[in-house]
mmCIF file of C-alpha atoms in Angstrom:
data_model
loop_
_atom_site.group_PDB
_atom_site.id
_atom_site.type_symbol
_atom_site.label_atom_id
_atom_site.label_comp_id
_atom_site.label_asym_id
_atom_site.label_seq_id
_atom_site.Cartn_x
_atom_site.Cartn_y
_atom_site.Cartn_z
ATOM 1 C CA UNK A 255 0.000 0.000 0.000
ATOM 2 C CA UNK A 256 1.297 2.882 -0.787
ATOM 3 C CA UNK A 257 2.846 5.243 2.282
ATOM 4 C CA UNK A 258 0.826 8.449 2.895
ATOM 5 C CA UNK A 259 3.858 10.529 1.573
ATOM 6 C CA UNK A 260 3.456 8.706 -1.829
ATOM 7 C CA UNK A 261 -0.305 9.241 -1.745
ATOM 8 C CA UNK A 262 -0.010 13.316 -0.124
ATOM 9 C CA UNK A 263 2.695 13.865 -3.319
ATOM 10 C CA UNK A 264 0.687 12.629 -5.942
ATOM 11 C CA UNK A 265 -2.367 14.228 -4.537
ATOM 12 C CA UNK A 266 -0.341 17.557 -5.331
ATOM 13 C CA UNK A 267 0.539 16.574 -8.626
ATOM 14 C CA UNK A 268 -2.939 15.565 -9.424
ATOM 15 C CA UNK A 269 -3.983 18.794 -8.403
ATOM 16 C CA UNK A 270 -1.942 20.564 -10.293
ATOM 17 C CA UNK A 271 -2.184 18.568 -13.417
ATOM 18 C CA UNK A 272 -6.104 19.320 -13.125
ATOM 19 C CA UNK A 273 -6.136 22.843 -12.825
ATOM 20 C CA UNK A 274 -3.722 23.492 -15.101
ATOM 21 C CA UNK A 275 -4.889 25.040 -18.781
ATOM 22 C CA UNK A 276 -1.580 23.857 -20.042
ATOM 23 C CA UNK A 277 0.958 21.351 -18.963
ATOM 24 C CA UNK A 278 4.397 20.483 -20.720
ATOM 25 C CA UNK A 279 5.823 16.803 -19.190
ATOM 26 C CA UNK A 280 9.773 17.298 -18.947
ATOM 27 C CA UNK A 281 12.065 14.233 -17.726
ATOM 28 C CA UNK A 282 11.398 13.574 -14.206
ATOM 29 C CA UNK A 283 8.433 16.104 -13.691
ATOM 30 C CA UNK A 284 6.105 18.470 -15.713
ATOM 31 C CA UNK A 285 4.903 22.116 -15.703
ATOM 32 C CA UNK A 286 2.302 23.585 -15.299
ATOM 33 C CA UNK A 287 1.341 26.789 -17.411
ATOM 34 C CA UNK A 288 -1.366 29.704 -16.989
ATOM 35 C CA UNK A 289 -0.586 32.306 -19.035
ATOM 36 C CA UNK A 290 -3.322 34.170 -17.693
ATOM 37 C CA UNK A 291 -1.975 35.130 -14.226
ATOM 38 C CA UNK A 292 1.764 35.690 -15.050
ATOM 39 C CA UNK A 293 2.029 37.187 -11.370
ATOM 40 C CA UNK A 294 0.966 33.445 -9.323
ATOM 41 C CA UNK A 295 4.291 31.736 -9.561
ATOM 42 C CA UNK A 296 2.102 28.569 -7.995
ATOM 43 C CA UNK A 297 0.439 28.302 -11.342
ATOM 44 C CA UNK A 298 3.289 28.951 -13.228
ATOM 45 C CA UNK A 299 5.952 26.132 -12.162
ATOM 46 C CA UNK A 300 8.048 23.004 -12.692
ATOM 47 C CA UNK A 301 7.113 20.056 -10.551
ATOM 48 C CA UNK A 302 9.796 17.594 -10.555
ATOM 49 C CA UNK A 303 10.377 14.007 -8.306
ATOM 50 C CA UNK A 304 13.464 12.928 -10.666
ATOM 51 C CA UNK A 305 16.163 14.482 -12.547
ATOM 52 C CA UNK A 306 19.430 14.153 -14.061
ATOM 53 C CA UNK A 307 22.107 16.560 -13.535
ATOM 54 C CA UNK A 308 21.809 19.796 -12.082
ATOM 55 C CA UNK A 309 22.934 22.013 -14.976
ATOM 56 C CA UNK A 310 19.841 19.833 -17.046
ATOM 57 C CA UNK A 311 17.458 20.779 -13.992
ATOM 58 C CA UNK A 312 18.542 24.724 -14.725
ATOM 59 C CA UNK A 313 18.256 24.827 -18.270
ATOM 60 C CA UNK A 314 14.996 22.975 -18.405
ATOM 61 C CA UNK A 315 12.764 25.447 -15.516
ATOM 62 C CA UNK A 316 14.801 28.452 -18.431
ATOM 63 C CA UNK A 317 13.173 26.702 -20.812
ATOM 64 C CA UNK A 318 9.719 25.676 -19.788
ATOM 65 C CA UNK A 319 9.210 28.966 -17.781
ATOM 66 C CA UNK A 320 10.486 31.321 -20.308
ATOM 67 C CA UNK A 321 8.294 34.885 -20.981
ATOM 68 C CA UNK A 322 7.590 34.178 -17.399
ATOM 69 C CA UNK A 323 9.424 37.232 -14.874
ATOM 70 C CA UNK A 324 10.071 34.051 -12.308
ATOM 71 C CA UNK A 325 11.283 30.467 -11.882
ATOM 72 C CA UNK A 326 9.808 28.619 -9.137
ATOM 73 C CA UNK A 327 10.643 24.595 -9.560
ATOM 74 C CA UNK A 328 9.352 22.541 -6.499
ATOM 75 C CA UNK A 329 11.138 19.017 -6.079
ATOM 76 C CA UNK A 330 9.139 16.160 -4.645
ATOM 77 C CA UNK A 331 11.855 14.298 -3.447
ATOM 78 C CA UNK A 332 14.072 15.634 -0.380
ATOM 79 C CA UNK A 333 17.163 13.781 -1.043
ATOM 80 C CA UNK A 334 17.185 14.988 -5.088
ATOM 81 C CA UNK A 335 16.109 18.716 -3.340
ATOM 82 C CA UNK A 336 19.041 18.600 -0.717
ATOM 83 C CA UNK A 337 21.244 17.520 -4.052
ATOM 84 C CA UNK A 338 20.344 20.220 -6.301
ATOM 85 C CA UNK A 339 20.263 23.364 -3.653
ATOM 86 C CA UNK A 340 23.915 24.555 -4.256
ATOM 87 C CA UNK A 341 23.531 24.717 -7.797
ATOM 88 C CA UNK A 342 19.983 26.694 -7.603
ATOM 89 C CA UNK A 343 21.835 28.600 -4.585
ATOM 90 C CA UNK A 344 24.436 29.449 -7.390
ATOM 91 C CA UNK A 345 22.305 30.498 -9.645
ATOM 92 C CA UNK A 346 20.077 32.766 -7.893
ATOM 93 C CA UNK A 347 17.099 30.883 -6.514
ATOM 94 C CA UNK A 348 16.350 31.130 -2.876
ATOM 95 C CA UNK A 349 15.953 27.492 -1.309
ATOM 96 C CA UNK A 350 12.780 26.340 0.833
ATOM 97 C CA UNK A 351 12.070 23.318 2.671
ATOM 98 C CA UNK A 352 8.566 22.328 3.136
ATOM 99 C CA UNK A 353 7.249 19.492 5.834
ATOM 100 C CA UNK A 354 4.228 17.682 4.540
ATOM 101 C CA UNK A 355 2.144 16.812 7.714
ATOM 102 C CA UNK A 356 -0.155 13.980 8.197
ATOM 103 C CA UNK A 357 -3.225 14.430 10.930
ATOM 104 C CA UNK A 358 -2.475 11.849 13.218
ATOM 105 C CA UNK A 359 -5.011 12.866 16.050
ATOM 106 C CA UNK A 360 -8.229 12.220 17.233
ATOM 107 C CA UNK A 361 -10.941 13.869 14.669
ATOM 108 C CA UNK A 362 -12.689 16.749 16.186
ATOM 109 C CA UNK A 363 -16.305 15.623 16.907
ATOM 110 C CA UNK A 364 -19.293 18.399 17.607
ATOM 111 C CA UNK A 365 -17.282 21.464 15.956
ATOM 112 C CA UNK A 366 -19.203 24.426 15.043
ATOM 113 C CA UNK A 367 -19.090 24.077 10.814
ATOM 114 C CA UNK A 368 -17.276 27.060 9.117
ATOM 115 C CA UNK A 369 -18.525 28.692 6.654
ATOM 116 C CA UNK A 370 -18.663 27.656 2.708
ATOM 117 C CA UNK A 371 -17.552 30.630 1.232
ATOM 118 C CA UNK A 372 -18.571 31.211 -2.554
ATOM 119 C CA UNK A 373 -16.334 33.257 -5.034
ATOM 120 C CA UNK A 374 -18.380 36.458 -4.949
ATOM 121 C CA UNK A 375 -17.376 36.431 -1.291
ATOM 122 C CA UNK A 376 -14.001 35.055 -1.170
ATOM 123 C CA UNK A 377 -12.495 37.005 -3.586
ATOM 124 C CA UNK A 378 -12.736 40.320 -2.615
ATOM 125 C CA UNK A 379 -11.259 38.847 0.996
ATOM 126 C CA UNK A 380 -8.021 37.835 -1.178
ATOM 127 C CA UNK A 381 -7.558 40.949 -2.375
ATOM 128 C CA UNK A 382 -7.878 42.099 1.433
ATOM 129 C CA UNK A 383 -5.677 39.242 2.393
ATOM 130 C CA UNK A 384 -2.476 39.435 -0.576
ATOM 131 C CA UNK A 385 -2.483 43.014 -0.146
ATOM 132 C CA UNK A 386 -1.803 42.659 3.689
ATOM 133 C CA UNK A 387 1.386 40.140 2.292
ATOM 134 C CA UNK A 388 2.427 42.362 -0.366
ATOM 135 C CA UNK A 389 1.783 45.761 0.427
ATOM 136 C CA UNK A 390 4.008 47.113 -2.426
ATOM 137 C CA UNK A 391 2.712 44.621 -5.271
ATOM 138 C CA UNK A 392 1.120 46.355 -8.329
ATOM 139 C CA UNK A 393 -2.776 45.673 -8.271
ATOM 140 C CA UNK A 394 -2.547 43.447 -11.680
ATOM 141 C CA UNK A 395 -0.439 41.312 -9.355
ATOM 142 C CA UNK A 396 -2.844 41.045 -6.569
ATOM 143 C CA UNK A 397 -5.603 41.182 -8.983
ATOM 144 C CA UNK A 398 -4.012 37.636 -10.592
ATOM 145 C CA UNK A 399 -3.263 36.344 -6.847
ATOM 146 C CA UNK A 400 -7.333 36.694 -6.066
ATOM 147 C CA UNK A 401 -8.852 35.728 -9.222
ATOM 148 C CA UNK A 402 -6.556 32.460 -9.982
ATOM 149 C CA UNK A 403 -8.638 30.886 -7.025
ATOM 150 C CA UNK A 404 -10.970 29.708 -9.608
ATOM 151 C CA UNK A 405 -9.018 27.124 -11.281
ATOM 152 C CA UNK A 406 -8.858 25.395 -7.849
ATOM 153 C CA UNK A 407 -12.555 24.339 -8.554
ATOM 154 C CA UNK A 408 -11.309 21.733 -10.830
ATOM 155 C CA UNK A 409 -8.364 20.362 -9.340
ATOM 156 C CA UNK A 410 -10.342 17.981 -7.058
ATOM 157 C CA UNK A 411 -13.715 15.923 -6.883
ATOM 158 C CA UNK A 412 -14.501 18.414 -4.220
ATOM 159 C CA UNK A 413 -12.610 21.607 -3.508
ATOM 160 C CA UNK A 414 -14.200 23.837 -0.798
ATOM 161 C CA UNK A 415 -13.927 27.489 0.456
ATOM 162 C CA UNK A 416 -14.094 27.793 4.040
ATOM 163 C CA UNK A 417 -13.918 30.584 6.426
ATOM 164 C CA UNK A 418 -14.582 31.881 10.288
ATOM 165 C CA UNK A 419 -16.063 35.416 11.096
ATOM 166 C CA UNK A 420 -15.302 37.742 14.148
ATOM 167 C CA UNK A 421 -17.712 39.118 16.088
ATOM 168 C CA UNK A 422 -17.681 42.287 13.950
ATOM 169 C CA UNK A 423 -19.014 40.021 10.620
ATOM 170 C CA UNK A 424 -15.523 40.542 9.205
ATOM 171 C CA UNK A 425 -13.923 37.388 7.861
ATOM 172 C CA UNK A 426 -11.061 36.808 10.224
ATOM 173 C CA UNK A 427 -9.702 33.202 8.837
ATOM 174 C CA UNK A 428 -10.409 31.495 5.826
ATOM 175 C CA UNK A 429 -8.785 28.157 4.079
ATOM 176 C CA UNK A 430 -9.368 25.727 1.658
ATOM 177 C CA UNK A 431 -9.798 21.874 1.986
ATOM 178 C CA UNK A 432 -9.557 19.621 -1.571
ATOM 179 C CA UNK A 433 -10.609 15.848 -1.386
ATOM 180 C CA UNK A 434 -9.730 13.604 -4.222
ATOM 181 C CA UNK A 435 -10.099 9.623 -4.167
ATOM 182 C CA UNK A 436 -9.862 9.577 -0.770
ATOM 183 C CA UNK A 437 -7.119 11.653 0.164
ATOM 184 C CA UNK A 438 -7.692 15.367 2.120
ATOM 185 C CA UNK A 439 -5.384 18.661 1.777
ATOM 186 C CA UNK A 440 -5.979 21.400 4.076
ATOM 187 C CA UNK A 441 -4.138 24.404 1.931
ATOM 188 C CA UNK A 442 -3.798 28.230 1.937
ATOM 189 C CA UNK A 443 -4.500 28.489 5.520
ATOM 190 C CA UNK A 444 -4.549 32.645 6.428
ATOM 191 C CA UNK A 445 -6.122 34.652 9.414
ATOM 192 C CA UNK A 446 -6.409 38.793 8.778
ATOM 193 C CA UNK A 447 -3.772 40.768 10.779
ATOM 194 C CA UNK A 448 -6.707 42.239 12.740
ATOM 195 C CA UNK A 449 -7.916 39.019 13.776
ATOM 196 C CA UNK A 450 -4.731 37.414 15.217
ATOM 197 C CA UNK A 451 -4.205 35.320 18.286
ATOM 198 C CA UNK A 452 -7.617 35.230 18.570
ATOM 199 C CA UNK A 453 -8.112 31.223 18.048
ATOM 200 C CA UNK A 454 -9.524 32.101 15.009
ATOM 201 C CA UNK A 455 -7.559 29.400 12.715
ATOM 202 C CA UNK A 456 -7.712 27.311 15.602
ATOM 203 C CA UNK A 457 -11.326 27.064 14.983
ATOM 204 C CA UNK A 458 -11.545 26.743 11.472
ATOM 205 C CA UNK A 459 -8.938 23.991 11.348
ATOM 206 C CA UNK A 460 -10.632 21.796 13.704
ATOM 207 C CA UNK A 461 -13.701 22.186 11.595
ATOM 208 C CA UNK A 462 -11.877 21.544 8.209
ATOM 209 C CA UNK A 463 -10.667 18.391 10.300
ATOM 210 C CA UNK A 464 -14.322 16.958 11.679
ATOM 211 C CA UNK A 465 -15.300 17.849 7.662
ATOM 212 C CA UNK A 466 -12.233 16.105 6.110
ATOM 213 C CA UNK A 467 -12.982 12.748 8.470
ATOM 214 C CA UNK A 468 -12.281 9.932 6.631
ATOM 215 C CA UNK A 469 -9.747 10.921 4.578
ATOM 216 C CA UNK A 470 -6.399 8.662 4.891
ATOM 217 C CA UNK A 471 -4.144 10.775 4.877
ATOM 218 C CA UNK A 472 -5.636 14.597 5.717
ATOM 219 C CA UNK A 473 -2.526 16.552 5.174
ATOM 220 C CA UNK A 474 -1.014 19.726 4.479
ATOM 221 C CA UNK A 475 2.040 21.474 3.707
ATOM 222 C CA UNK A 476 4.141 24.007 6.134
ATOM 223 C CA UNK A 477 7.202 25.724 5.846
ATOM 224 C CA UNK A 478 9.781 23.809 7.522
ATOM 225 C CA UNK A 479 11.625 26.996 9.037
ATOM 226 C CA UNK A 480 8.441 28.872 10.353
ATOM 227 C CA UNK A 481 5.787 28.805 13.551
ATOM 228 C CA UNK A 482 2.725 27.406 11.775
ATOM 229 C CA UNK A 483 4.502 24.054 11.440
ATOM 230 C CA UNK A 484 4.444 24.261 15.565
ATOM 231 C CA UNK A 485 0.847 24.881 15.581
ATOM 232 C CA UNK A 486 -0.627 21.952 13.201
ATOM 233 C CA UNK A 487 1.454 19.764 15.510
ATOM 234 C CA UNK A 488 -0.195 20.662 18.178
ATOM 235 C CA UNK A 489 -3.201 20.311 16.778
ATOM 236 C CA UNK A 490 -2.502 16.554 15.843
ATOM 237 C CA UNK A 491 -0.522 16.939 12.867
ATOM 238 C CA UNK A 492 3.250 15.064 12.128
ATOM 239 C CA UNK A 493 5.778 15.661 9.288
ATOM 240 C CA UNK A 494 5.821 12.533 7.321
ATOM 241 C CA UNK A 495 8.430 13.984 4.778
ATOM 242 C CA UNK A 496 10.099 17.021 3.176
ATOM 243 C CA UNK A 497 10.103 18.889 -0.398
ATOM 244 C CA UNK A 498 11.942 21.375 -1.659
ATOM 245 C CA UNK A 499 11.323 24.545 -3.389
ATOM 246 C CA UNK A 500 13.633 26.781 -5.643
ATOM 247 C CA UNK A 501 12.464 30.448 -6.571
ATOM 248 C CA UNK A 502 13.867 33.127 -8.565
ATOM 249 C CA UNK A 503 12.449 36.472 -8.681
#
C-alpha cells in the first residue's frame, strides 16, 4: 500500500495537473502553465520528483518557464532537493524546505461548521488578504493572486472554500480543503492581521478536520523553518516527509 507521503505527493501533482490550462511533461516532472496570471508563480511552475544533472534541472525550468518574470521549480523528493540546492543557490534561486504533515489525532467531533464561502465572497477577501502580504505589489499582481482561485474548482472531486467570522461580521480566517479519491489537503490556511491570536484558525482547522474525516491521509504542507509548522502539531498533525522549493524572482 502505498505510504501516505506517496499518496499526499501525488495528490499535489494531481492537483496541479487538473487545474492546469496547459501542462508540458519534462524528464522527471512536468509544468504547469497559466498564461493568464503571469504574477501566481504557484500556477506557473516546474514540478519535478526525478532528474538528471543539475545544470539539465537549470536549463529545463529556463526553458519551460520562459516569458515568465520568475522560476519557481518545487522538487518532490528531499534527497534529489538537498542535491540540487547549491547549484539553484548558485544560480540565484532562494531554497525552501517544506514538511508535509499527516493528521495523526483524534478527529474533532461536535465542531461548530465554518462557513462555505462562494467566489463572490471570497475574492474580494483575497484581495484584502495578498495586499496585507504584499503591500508594495502592483494591483494586476494582486488582482491575478485573487482571481486564480478559480481554477482550484477543478483540481479535485470536491474543492471547498471555508472561512470563520469575528464578532464584527468581518472574515477573520479562511482556508481551503480539496478531497480527491480519498485523500484530504488542508491548503492556503490565512487569518487577517486584525484578527490574530484570537483562536480564530484554531477554529476553522478543527472544523476543516471533523469535515475532512475519513480521509487517509488529511494533510497539508508548512514551511519547515516557520511557527505554523508548531501549531498543526499541536493540533494533531506530524511531518511525514520534506520537499523542496527553488524560486527566482
Amino acid at each position: 500500500m502505498p505510504s501516505e507521503l506517496s499518496r499526499a505527493l501525488a495528490f499535489q501533482r494531481g492537483f496541479a495537473r487538473r487545474r492546469a490550462p496547459r501542462t508540458v511533461d519534462v524528464p522527471g516532472g512536468f509544468a504547469v502553465l497559466d498564461d493568464r496570471y503571469p504574477g501566481s508563480y504557484d500556477d506557473n511552475k516546474l514540478i519535478l520528483w526525478d532528474a538528471g544533472d543539475p545544470a539539465t534541472v537549470l536549463r529545463t525550468a529556463e526553458e519551460v518557464l520562459a516569458g515568465f518574470e520568475h522560476r519557481l521549480v518545487h522538487v518532490d523528493d528531499d534527497e534529489l532537493g538537498a542535491a540540487l540546492t547549491p547549484a539553484f543557490t548558485a544560480a540565484g534561486y532562494r531554497p525552501a524546505v517544506n514538511l508535509v504533515m499527516a493528521f495523526h489525532g483524534d478527529p474533532p467531533g461536535g465542531e461548530p461548521a465554518a462557513e462555505h464561502l462562494d467566489l463572490e465572497t471570497l475574492v474580494p477577501a483575497l484581495r484584502r488578504h495578498w495586499r496585507e502580504s504584499l503591500p508594495d505589489a502592483p494591483e494586476p499582481t494582486i488582482e491575478q493572486l485573487a482571481r486564480r482561485v478559480e481554477t482550484r474548482l477543478r483540481g479535485a472531486d470536491l474543492v471547498g472554500f471555508r472561512g470563520v467570522r469575528a464578532a464584527d461580521g468581518e472574515l477573520a480566517a479562511r482556508a481551503d480543503l480539496y478531497v480527491h479519491d480519498g485523500v484530504a489537503q488542508i491548503e492556503d490556511v490565512y487569518t487577517a492581521l486584525r484578527h490574530r491570536g484570537r483562536g480564530h484558525a484554531r477554529t476553522l482547522l478543527r472544523s476543516l478536520l471533523a469535515e475532512a474525516a475519513g480521509g487517509e491521509p488529511v494533510f497539508l504542507v508548512a514551511d519547515a523553518d516557520d511557527w505554523p509548522k508548531d501549531f498543526y502539531a499541536r493540533l494533531g498533525f506530524a511531518g511525514i516527509g520534506r520537499t523542496h522549493t527553488f524560486l527566482r524572482t
